[in-house]
mmCIF file of C-alpha atoms and ligand atoms in Angstrom:
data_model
loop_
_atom_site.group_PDB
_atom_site.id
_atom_site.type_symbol
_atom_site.label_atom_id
_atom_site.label_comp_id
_atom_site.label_asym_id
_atom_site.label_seq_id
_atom_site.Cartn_x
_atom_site.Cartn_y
_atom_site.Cartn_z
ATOM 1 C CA UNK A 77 33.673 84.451 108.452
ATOM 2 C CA UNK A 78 32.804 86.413 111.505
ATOM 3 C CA UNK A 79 29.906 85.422 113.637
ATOM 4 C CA UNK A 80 28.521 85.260 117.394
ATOM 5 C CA UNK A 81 27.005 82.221 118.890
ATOM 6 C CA UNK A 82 25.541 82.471 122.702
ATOM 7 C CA UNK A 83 24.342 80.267 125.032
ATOM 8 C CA UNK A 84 22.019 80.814 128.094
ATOM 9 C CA UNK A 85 22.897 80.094 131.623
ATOM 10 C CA UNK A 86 20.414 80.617 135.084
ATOM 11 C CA UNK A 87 21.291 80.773 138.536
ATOM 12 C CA UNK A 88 19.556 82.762 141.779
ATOM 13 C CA UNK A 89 21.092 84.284 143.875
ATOM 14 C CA UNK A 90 20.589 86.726 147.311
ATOM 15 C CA UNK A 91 21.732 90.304 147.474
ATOM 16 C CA UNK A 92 21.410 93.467 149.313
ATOM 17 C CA UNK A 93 21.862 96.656 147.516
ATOM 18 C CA UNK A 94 23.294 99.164 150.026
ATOM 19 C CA UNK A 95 25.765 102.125 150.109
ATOM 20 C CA UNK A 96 27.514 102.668 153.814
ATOM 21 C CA UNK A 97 28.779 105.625 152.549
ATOM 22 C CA UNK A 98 24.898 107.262 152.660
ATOM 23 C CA UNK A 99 22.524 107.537 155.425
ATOM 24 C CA UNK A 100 19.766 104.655 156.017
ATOM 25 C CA UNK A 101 17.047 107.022 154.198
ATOM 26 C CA UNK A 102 18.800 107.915 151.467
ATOM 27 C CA UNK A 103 19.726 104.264 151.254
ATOM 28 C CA UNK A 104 16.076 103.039 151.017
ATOM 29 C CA UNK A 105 15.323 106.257 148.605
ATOM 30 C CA UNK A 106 17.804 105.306 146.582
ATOM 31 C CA UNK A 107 17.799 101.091 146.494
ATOM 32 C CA UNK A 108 14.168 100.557 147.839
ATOM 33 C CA UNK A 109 13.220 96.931 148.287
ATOM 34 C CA UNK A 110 16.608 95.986 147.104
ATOM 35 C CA UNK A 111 18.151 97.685 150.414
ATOM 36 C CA UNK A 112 16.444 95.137 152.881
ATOM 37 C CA UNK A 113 18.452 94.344 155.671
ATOM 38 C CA UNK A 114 17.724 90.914 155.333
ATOM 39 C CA UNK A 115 18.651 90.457 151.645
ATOM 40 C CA UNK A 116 16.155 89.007 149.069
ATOM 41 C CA UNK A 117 16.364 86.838 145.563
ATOM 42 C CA UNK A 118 16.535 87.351 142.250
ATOM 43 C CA UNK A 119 16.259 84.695 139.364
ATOM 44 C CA UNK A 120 19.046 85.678 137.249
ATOM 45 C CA UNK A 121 18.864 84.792 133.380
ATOM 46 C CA UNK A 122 22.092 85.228 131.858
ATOM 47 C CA UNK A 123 23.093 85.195 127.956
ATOM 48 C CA UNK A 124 27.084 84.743 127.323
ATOM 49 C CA UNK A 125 27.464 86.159 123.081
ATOM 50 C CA UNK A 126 30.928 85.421 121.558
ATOM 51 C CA UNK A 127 32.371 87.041 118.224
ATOM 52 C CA UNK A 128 34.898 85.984 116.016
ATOM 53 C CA UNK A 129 36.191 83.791 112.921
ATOM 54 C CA UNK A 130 34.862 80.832 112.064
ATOM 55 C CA UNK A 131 38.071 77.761 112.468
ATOM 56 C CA UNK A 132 37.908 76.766 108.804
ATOM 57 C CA UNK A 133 38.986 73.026 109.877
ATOM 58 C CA UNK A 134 36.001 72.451 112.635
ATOM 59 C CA UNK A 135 33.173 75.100 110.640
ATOM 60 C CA UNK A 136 33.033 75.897 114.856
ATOM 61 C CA UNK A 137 33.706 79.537 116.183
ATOM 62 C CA UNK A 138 33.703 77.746 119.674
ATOM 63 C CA UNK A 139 33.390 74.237 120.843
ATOM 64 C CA UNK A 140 29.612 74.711 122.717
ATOM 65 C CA UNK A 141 31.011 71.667 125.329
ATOM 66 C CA UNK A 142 33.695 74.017 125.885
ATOM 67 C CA UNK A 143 31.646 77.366 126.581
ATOM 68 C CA UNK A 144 29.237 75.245 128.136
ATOM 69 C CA UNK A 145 31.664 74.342 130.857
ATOM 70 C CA UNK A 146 33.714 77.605 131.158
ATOM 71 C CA UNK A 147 30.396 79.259 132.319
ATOM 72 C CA UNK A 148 29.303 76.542 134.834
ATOM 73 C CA UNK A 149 33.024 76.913 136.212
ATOM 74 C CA UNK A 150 32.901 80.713 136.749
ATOM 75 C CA UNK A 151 29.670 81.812 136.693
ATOM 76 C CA UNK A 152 26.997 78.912 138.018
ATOM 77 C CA UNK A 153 29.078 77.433 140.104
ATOM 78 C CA UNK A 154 30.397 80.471 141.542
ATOM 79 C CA UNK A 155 26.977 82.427 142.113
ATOM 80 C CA UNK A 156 24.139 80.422 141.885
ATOM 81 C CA UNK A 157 22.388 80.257 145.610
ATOM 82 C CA UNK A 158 25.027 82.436 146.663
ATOM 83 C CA UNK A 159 24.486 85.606 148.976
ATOM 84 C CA UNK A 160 26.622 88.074 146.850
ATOM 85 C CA UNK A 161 27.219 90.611 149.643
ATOM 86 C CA UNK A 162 28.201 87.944 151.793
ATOM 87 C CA UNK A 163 29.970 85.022 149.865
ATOM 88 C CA UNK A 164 31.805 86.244 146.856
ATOM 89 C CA UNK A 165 34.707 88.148 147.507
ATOM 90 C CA UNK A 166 34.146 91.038 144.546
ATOM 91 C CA UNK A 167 30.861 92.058 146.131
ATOM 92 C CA UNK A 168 32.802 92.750 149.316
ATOM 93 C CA UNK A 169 33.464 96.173 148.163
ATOM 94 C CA UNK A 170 31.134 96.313 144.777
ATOM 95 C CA UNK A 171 27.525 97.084 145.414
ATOM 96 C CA UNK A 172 25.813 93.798 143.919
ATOM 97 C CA UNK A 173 23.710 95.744 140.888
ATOM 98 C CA UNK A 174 22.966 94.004 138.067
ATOM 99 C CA UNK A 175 25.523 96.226 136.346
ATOM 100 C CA UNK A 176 28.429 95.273 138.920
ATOM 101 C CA UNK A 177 27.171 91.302 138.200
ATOM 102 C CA UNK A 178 27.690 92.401 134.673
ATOM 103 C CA UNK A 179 30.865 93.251 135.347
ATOM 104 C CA UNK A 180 31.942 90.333 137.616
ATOM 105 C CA UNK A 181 30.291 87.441 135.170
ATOM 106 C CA UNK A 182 32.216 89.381 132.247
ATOM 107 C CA UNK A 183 35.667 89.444 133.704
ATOM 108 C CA UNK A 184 36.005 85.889 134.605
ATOM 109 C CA UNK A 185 34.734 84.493 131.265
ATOM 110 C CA UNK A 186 37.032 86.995 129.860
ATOM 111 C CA UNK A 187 40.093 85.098 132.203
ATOM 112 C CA UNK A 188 39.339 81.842 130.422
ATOM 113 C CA UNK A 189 38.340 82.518 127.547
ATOM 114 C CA UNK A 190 40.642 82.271 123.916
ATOM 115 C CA UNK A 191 41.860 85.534 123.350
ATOM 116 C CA UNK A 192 40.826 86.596 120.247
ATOM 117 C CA UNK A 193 37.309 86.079 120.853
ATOM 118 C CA UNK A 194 35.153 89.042 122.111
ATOM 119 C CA UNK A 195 32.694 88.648 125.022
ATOM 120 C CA UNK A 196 29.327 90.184 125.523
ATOM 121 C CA UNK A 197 27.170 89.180 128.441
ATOM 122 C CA UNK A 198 23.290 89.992 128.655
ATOM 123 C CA UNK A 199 21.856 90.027 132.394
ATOM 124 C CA UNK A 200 18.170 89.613 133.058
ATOM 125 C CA UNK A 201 17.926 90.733 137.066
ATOM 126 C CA UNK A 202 13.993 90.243 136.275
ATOM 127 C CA UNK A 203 12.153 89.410 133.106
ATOM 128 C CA UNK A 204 11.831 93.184 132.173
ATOM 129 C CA UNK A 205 15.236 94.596 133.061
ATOM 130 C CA UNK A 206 18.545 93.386 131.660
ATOM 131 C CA UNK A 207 21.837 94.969 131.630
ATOM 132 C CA UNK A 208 24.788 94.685 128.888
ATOM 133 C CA UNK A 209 28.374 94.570 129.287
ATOM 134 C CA UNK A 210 31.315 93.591 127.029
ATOM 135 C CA UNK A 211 34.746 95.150 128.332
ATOM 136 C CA UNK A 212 34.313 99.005 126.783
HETATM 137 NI NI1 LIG B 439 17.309 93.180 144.323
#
């Protein structure tokens, strides 16, 4: 039996959104509030889906404990009242959208993760706007 089971996950964190390769207008034309020098917050709702078979011997697809703790390791405790620009390494070079987050969370739940599940993560940057990625 093939299914998906998610769990939620929070954590806020600071960014800047901000291109070097433009000029300072068309930096504020094109990230607006989100290119203040001086960074700002965002409360970040995240939902982590995983597909695949059932394990006919535990009825589980995955052990919730064991989700539950793969996305504290790489995704709470790694960004949660973090300044992205400035203290995680992939944001170094990777303009800290909520697509590029995306990306980030999705890669290193993908790292731990067993193989033959699929991932999809859901990213709320605000209550309104979310993005989707899952590896394609
Ligand atoms: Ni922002």
């Amino acid at each position: 039996m093939r299914i998906t089971v998610s769990r939620k996950a929070h954590f806020n964190a600071a960014h800047r959104l901000h291109n070097p390769e433009l000029s300072l207008d068309e930096n504020q034309e094109t990230f607006g509030k989100c290119n203040n020098e001086y960074y700002h917050g965002h409360n970040y709702d995240l939902i982590v889906h995983v597909t695949g078979e059932v394990d006919p011997k535990t009825g589980y697809l995955i052990d919730m404990k064991v989700l539950r703790d793969h996305i504290k390791n790489e995704v709470e405790d790694y960004l949660d009242h973090k300044n992205l620009n400035i203290q995680v390494p992939e944001f170094s070079t990777l303009n800290p959208t909520a697509e590029h987050i995306a990306y980030v969370i999705w890669n290193r739940l993908t790292a731990v993760l067993p193989k033959e599940l699929e991932l999809k993560v859901t990213l709320y940057e605000t209550p309104r706007n979310y993005v989707e990625y899952s590896g394609l």
